[in-house]
CSV table of C-alpha atoms and ligand atoms in Angstrom, one decimal:
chain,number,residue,atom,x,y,z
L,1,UNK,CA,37.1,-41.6,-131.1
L,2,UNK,CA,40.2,-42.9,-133.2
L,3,UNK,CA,43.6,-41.8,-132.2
L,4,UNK,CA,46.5,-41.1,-134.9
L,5,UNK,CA,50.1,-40.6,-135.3
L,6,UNK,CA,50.9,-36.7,-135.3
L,7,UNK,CA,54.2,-35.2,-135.0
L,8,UNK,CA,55.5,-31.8,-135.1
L,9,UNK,CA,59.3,-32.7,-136.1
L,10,UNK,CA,60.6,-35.4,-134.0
L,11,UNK,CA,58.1,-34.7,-131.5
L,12,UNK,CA,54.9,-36.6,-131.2
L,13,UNK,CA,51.9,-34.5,-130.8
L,14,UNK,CA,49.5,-38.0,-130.2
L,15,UNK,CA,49.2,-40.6,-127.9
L,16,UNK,CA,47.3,-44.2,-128.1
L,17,UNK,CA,46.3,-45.1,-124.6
L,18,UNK,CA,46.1,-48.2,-125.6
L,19,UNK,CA,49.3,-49.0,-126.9
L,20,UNK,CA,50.9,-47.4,-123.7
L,21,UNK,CA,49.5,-50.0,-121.7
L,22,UNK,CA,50.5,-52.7,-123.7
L,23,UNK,CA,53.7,-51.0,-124.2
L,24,UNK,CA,53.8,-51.5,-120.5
L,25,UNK,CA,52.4,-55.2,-120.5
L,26,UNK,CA,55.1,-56.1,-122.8
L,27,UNK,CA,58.0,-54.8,-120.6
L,28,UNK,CA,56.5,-56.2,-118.1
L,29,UNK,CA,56.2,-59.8,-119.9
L,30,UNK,CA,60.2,-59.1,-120.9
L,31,UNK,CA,61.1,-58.5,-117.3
L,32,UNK,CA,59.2,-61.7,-115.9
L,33,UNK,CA,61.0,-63.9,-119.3
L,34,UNK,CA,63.9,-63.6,-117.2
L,35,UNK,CA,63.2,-64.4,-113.9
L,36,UNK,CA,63.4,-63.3,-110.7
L,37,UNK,CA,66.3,-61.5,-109.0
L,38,UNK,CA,67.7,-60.4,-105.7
L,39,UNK,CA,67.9,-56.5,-106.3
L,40,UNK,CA,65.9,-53.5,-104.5
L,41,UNK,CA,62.9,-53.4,-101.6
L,42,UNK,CA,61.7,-50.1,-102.4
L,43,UNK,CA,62.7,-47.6,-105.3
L,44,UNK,CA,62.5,-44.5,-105.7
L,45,UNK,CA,62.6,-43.7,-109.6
L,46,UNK,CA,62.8,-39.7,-110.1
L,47,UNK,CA,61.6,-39.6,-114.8
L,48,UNK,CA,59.5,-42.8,-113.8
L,49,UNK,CA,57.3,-42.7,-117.0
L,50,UNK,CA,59.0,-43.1,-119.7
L,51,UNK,CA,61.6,-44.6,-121.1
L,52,UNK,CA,65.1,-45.5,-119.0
L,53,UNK,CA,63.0,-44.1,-116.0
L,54,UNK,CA,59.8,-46.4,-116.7
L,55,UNK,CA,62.4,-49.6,-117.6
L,56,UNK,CA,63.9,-49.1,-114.3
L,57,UNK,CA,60.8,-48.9,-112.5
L,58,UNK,CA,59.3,-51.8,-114.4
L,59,UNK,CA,62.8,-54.4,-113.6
L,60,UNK,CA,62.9,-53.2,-109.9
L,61,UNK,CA,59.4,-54.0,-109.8
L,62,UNK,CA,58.7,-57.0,-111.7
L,63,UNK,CA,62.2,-58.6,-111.4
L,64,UNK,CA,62.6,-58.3,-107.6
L,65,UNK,CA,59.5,-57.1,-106.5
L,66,UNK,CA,60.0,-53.5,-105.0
L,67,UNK,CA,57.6,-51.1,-104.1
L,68,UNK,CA,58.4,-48.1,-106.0
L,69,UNK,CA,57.2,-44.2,-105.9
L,70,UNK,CA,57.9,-42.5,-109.0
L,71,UNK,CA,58.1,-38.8,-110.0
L,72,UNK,CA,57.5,-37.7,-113.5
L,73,UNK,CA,56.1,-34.4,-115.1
L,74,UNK,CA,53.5,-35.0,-117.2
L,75,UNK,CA,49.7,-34.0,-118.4
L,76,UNK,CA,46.4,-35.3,-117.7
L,77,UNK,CA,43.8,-35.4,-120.7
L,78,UNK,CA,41.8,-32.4,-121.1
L,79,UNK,CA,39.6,-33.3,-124.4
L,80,UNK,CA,39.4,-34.6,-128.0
L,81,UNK,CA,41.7,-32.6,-128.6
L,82,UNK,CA,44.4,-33.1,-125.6
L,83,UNK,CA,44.5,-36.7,-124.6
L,84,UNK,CA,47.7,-35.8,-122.7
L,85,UNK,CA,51.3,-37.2,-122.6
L,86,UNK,CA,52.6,-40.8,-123.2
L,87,UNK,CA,54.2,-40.9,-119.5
L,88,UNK,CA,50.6,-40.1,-118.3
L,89,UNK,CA,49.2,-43.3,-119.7
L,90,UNK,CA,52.8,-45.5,-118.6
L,91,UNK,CA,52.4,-44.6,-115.1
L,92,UNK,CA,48.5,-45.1,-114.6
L,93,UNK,CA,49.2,-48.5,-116.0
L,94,UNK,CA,52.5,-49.4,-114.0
L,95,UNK,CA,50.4,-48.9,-111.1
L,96,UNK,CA,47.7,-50.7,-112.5
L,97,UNK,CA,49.6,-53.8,-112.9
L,98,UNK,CA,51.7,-54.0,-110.1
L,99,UNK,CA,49.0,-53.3,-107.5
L,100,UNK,CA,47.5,-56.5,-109.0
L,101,UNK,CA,50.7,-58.5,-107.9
L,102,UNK,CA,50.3,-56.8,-104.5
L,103,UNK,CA,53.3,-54.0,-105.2
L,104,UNK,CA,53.1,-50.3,-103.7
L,105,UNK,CA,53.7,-48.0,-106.5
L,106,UNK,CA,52.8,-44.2,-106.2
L,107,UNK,CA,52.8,-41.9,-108.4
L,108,UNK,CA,53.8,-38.5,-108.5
L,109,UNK,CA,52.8,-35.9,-111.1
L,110,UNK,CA,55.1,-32.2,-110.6
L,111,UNK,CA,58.3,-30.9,-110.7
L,112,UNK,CA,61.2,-33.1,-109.2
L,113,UNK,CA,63.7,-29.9,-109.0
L,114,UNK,CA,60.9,-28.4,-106.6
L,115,UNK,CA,61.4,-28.3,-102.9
L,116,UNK,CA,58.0,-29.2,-102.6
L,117,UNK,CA,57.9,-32.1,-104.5
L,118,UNK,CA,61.2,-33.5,-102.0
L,119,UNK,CA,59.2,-33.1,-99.4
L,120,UNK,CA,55.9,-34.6,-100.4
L,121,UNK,CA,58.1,-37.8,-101.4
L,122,UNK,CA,59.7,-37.5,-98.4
L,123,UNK,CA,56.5,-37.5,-96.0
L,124,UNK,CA,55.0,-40.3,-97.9
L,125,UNK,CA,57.8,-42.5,-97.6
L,126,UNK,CA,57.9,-41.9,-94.1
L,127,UNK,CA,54.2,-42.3,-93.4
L,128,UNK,CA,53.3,-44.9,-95.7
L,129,UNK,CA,56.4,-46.5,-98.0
L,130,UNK,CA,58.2,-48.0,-94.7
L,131,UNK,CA,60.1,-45.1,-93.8
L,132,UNK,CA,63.3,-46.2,-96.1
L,133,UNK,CA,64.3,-46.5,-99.7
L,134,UNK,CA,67.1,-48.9,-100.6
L,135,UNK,CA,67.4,-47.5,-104.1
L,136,UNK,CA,67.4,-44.0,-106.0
L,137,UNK,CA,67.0,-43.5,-110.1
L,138,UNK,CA,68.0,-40.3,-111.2
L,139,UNK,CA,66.9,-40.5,-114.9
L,140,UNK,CA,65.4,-36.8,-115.5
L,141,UNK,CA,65.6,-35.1,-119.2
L,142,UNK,CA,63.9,-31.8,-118.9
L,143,UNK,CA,64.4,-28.8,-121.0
L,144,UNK,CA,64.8,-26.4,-117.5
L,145,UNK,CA,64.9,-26.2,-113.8
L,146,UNK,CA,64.1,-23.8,-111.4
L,147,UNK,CA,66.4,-23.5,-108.5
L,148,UNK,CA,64.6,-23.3,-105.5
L,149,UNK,CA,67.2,-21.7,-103.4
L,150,UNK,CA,67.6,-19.1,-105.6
L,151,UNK,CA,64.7,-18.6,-107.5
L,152,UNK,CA,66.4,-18.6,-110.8
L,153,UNK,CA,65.5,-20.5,-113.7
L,154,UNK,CA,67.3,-22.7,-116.3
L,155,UNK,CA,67.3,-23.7,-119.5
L,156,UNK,CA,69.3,-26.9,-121.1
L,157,UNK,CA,70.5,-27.0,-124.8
L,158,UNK,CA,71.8,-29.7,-127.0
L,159,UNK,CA,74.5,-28.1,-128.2
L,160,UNK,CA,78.6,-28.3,-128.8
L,161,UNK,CA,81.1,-26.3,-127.3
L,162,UNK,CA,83.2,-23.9,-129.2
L,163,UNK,CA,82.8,-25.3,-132.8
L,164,UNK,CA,79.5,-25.1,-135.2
L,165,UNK,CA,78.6,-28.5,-136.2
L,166,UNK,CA,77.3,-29.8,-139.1
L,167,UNK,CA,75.7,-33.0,-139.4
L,168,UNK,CA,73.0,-35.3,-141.3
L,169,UNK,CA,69.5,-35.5,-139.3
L,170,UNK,CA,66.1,-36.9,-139.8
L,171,UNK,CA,62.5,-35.3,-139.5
L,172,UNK,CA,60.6,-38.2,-139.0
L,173,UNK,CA,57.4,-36.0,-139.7
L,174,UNK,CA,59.1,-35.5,-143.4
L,175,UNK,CA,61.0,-38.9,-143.3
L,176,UNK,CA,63.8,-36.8,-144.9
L,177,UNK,CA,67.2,-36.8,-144.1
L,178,UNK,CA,68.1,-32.6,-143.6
L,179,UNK,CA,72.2,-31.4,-143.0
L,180,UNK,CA,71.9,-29.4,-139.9
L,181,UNK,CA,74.2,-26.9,-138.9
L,182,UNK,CA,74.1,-26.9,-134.7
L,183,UNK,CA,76.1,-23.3,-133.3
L,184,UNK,CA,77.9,-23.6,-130.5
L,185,UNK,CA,76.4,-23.1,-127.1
L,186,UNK,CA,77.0,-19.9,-125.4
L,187,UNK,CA,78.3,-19.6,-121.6
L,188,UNK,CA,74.8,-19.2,-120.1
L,189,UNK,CA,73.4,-21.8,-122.3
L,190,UNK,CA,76.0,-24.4,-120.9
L,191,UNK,CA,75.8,-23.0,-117.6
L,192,UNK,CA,72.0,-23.6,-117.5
L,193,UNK,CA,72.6,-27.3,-119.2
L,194,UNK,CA,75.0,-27.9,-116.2
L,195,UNK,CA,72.3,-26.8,-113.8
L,196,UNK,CA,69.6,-28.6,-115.2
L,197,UNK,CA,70.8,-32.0,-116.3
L,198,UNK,CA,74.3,-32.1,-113.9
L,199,UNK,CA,74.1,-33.4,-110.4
L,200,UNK,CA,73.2,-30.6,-108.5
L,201,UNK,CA,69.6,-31.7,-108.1
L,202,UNK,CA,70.4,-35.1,-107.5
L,203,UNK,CA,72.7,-34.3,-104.6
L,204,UNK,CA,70.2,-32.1,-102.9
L,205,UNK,CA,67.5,-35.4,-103.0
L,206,UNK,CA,70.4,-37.4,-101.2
L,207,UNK,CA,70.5,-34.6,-99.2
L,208,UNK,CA,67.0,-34.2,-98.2
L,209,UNK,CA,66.4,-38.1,-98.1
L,210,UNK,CA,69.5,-38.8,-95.2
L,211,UNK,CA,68.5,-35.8,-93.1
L,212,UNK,CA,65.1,-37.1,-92.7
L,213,UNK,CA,66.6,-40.5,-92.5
L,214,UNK,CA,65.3,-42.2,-95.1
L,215,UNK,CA,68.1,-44.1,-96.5
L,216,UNK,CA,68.3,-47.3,-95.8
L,217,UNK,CA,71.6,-49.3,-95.0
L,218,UNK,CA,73.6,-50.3,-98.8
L,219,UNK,CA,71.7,-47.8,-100.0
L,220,UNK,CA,72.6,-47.4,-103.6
L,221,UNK,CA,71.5,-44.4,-105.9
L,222,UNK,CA,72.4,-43.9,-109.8
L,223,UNK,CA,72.5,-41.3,-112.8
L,224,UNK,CA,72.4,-42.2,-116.2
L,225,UNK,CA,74.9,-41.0,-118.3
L,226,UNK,CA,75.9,-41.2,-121.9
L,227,UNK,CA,79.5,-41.3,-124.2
L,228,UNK,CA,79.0,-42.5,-127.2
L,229,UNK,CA,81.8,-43.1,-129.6
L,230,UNK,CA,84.2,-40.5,-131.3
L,231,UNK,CA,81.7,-39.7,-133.8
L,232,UNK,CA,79.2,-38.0,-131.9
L,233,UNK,CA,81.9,-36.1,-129.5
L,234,UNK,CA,81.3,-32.7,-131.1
L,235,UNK,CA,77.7,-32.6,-130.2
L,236,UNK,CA,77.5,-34.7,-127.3
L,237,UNK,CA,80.2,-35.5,-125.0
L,238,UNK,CA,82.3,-32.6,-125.6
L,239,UNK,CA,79.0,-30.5,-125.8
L,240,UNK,CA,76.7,-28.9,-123.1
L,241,UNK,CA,75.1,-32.5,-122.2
L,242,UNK,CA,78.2,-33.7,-122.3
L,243,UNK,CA,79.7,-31.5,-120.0
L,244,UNK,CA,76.5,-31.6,-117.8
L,245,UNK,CA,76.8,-35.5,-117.5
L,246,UNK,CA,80.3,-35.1,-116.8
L,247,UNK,CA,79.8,-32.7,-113.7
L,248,UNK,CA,77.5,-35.4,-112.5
L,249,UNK,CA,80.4,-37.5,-111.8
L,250,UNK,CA,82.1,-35.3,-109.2
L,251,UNK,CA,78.6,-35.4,-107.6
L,252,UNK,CA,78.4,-39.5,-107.5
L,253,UNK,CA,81.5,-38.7,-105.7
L,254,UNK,CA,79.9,-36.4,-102.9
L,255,UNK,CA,77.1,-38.6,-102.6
L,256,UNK,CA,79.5,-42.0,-102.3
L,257,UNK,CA,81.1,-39.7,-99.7
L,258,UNK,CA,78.3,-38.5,-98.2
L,259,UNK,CA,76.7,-42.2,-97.9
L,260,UNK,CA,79.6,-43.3,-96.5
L,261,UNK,CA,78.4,-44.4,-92.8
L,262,UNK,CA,75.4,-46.2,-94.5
L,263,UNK,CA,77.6,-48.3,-96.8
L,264,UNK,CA,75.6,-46.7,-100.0
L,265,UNK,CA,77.2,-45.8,-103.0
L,266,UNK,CA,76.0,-43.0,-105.7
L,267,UNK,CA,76.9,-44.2,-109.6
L,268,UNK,CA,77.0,-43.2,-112.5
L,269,UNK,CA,75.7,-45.3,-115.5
L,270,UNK,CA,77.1,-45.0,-118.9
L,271,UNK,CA,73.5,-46.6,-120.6
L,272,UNK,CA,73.4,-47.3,-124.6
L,273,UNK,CA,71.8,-44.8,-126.7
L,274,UNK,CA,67.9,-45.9,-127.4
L,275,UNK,CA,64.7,-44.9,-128.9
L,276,UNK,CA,63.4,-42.0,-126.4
L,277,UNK,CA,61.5,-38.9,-126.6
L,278,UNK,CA,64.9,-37.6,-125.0
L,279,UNK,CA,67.1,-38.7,-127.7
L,280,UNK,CA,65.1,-38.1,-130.7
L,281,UNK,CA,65.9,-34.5,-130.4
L,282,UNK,CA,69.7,-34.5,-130.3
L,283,UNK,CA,71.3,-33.0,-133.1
L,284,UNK,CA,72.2,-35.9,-135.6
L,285,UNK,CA,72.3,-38.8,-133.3
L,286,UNK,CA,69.4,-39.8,-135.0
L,287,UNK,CA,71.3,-41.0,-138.1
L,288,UNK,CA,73.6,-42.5,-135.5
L,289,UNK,CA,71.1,-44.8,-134.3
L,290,UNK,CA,69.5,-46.1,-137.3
L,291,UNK,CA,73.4,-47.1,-138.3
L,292,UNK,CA,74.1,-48.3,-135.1
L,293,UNK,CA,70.7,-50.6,-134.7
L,294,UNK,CA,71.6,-52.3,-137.8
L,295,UNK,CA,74.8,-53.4,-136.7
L,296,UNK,CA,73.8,-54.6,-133.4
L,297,UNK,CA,71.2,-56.4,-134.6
L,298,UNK,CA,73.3,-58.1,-137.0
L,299,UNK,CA,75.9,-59.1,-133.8
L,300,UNK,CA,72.5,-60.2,-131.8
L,301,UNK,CA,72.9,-57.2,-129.3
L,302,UNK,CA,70.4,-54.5,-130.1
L,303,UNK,CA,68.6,-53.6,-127.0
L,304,UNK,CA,65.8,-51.4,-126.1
L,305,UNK,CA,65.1,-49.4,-123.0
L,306,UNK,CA,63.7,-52.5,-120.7
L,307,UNK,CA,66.6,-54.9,-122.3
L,308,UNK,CA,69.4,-52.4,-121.0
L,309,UNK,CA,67.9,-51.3,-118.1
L,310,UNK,CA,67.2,-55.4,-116.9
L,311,UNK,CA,70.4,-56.6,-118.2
L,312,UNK,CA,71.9,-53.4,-115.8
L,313,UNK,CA,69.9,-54.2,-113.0
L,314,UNK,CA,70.2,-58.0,-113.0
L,315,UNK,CA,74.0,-58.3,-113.5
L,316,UNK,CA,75.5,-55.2,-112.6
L,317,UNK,CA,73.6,-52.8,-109.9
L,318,UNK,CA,72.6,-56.4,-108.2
L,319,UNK,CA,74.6,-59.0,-110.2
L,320,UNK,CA,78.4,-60.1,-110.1
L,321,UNK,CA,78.7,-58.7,-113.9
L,322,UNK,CA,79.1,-54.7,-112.9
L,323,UNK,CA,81.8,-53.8,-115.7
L,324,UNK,CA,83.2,-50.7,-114.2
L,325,UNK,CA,86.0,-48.2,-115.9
L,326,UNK,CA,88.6,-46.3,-114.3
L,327,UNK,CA,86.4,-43.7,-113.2
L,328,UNK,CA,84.2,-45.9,-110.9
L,329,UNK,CA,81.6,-45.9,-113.7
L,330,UNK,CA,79.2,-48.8,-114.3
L,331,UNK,CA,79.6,-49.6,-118.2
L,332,UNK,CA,76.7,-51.0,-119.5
L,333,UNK,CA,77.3,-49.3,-122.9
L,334,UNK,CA,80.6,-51.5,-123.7
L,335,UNK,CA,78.5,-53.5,-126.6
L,336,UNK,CA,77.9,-50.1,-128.0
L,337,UNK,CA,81.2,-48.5,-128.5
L,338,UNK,CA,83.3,-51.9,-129.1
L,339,UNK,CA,85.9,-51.2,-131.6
L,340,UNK,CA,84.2,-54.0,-134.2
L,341,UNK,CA,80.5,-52.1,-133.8
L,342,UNK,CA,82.1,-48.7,-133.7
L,343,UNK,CA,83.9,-49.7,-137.2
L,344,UNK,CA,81.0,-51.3,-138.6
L,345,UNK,CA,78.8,-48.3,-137.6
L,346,UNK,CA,81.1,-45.4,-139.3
L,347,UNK,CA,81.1,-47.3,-142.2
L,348,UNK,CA,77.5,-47.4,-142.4
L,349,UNK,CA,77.1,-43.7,-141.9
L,350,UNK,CA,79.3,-42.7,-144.8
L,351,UNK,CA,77.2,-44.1,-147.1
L,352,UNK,CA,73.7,-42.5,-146.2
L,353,UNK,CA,72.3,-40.4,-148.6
L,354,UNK,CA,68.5,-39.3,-149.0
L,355,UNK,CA,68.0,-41.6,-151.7
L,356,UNK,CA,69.3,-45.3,-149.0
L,357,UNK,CA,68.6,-44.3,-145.5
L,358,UNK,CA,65.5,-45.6,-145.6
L,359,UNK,CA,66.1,-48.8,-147.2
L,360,UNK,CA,67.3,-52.0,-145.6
L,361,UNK,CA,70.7,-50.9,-145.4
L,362,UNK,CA,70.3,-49.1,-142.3
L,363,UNK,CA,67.3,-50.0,-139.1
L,364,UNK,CA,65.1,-46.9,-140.3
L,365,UNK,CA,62.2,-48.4,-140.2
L,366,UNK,CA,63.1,-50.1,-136.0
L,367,UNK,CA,63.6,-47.0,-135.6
L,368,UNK,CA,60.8,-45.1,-136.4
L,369,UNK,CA,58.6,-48.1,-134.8
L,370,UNK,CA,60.6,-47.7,-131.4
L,371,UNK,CA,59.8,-44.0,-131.6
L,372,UNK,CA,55.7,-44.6,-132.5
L,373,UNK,CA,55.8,-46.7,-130.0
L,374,UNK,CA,57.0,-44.8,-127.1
L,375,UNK,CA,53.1,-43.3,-127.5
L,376,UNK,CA,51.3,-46.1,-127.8
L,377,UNK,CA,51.7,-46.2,-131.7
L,378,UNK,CA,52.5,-49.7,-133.8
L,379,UNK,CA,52.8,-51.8,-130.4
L,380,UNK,CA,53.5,-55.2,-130.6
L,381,UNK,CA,49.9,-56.9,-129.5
L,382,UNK,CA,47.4,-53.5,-129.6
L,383,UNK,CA,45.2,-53.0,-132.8
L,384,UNK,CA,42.6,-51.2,-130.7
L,385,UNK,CA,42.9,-47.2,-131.9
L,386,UNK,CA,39.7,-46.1,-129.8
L,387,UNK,CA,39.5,-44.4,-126.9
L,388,UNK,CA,36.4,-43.3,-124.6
L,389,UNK,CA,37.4,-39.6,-123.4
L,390,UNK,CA,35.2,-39.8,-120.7
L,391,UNK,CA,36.8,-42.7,-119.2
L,392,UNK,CA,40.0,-41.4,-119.9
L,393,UNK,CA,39.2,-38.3,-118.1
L,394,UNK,CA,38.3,-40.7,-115.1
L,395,UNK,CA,41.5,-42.2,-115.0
L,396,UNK,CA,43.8,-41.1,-112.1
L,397,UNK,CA,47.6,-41.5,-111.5
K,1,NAI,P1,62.7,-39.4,-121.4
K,1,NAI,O1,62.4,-38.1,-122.0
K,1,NAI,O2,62.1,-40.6,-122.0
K,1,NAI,O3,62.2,-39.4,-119.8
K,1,NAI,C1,62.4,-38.3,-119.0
K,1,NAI,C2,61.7,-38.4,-117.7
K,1,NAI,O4,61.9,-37.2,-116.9
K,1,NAI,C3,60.1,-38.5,-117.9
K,1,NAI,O5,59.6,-39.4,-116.9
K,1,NAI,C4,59.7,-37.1,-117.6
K,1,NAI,O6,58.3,-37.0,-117.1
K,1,NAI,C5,60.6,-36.7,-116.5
K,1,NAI,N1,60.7,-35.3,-116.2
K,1,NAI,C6,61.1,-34.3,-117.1
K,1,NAI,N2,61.1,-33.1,-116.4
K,1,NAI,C7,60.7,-33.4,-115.2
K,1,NAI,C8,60.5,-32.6,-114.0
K,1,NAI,N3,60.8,-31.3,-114.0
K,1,NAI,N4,60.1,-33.2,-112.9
K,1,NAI,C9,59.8,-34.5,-112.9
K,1,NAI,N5,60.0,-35.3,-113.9
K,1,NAI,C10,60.5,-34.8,-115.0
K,1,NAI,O7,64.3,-39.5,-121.2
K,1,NAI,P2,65.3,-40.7,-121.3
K,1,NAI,O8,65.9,-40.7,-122.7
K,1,NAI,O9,64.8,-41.9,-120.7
K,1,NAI,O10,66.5,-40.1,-120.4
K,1,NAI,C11,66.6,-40.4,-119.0
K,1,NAI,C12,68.0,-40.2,-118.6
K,1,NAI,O11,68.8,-41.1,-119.3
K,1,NAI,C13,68.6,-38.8,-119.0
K,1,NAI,O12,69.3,-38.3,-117.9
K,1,NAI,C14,69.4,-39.1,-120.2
K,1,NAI,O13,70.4,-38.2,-120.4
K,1,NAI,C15,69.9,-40.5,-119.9
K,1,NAI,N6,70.4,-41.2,-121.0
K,1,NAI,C16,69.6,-41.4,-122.1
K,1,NAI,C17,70.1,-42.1,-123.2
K,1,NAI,C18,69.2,-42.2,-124.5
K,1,NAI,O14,69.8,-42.7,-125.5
K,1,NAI,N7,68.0,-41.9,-124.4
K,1,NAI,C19,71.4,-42.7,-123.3
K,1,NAI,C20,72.1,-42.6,-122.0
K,1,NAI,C21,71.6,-41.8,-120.9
């Protein structure tokens, strides 16, 4: 059968096999461009299959050749009618690939807030991945979390603190640009952001992980976080995520603390905003991005996922470039929020209206292209829209 673009909002409701793996291929090719480096033995990447998780997985991999297990939540093909998620596809692929250049990489499918996932991670690296990791990605975006030790679930929401915001959007379903009017979070609904997307979980990992004693000496373990300029304060940084993110600094902290007899360090990364399923559905940052793509193009530093994430790896985590700020954190997203972009970017956003934003004078149509492609859509080097459901229903992770 033929597979199409569908989308319900900013969400994509389709998936091109296809395209995923050469989605994957061509990270892969981007990573090997730029040569080999000296950075992790064996990763452990906890959102492996998409995205800042995936790019990650991908650098470690095919820029210093670690073995990698990665944890993800997503579904398996059902029918015609269910060919299942993106990150499905990314990760049966990954594998693919780097088991043809000899590389470990497991996969596995479940909730990483569970106990019971820790512990199935745990007893395969300890029977079959060596018994150590050198490295940890924490690169989760999930809407909730259960916590296991009390039973309780969260929720996350996207939204400010205090202050209704009102803001220009796109549905790219529509391709209209729509004002949005965002309320202001409530105290459970920041509460549950904090549990789900602040450090909590990641601490308990690092927890598990050196009790079983499966850290390995300089072991080094990082969250991604994200800023952003002035502009998007109200319904970012200053907002639930915000807040969320910036918990998950006093964890770095603890773990730092906690690793301290091993010489390993826990970090928090500041990454760029980019093209994700993640960041298609905060509240006006889409009309952000297409502003702020244009502009870095134009200065020669537009980057996508597997850019940042190599560019982080190769000269920061493992390189002599790490651009830390006063708060210990790694700054990758400098090129973003430089005063000349920034300028250049606000400019640009004052003059969107319905009738321009598609045009040339912003990166629209990048943008929409990044976002096909993050399922398989409009990849660089697939025309093939068939799929064989049986054999996709063969397909194991
Ligand atoms: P994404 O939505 O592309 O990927 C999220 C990953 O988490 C996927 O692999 C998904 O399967 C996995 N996941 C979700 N719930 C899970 C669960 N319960 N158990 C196991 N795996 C689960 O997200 P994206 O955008 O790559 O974000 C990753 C991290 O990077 C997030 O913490 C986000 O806040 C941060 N970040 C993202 C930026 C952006 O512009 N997208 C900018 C800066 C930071």
């Amino acid at each position: 059968m033929k597979v199409e673009m569908k989308f319900k909002g900013n969400v994509s409701r389709a998936v091109n096999p296809n395209g995923c793996k050469q989605e994957v291929q061509n990270q892969i090719n981007y990573v090997k461009k730029q040569g080999n480096y000296k950075g992790a033995n064996k990763a452990l990447i906890l959102g492996a299959s998409s995205s800042y998780g995936l790019a990650s997985r991908i650098t470690a991999a095919f820029g210093s050749h670690a073995d990698t297990i990665g944890v993800s939540f997503e579904r398996a093909p059902r029918d015609e009618n269910m060919l299942g998620t993106a990150g499905w596809y990314n990760n049966i692929y990954f594998k693919e690939f780097a088991e043809k250049e000899g590389l470990i990489a497991k996969n596995f499918i479940g909730d990483a807030y569970s106990l019971e996932m820790k512990e199935q991670v745990i007893s395969y690296i300890k029977e079959s991945f060596g018994g150590k990791i050198d490295l940890l990605v924490y690169s989760l975006a999930a809407p909730k979390r259960t916590d296991y030790k009390t039973g309780i679930t969260y929720n996350s929401a996207l939204k400010p603190i205090g202050e209704t915001v009102v803001g220009e959007n796109i549905n790219l379903e529509t391709e209209e640009l729509f004002t949005q009017v965002v309320e202001p979070a409530t105290e459970d609904e920041i509460e549950g952001t904090v549990k789900v997307m602040g450090g909590e979980d990641w601490e308990w990992w690092i927890e598990l992980l050196k009790e079983a004693d499966c850290l390995e000496e300089g072991f080094k373990t990082v969250l991604y976080s994200y800023i952003g300029p002035e502009a998007t304060h109200a319904f970012y940084h200053d907002g639930s995520l915000g807040i969320a993110k910036t918990q998950a600094e006093e964890s770095a902290n603890r773990i730092t603390n906690e690793l301290k007899e091993l010489n390993g360090k826990g970090l928090i990364c500041v990454s760029k905003a980019v093209t994700t399923k993640a960041s298609v559905v905060i509240p006006i940052l889409p009309t952000y991005l297409i502003c702020l793509y244009k502009v870095m193009l134009a200065e020669g530093t537009h980057e996508t996922p597997i850019m940042h994430k190599d560019r982080i790896f190769r000269d920061m985590l493992y390189g002599n470039e790490a651009n830390y700020d006063e708060k210990g954190r790694l700054r990758p997203d400098s090129w973003e929020l430089s005063e000349e972009v920034q300028a250049k970017v606000s400019q640009l956003m004052a003059k969107l209206t319905s009738d321009n934003f598609k045009t040339d004078l912003t990166a629209y149509n990048l943008f929409r292209k990044e976002f096909f492609n993050l399922n398989g859509f409009e990849v660089d080097g697939n025309n093939n829209d068939e799929v064989d459901i049986a054999e996709l229903l063969k397909m194991q992770p």
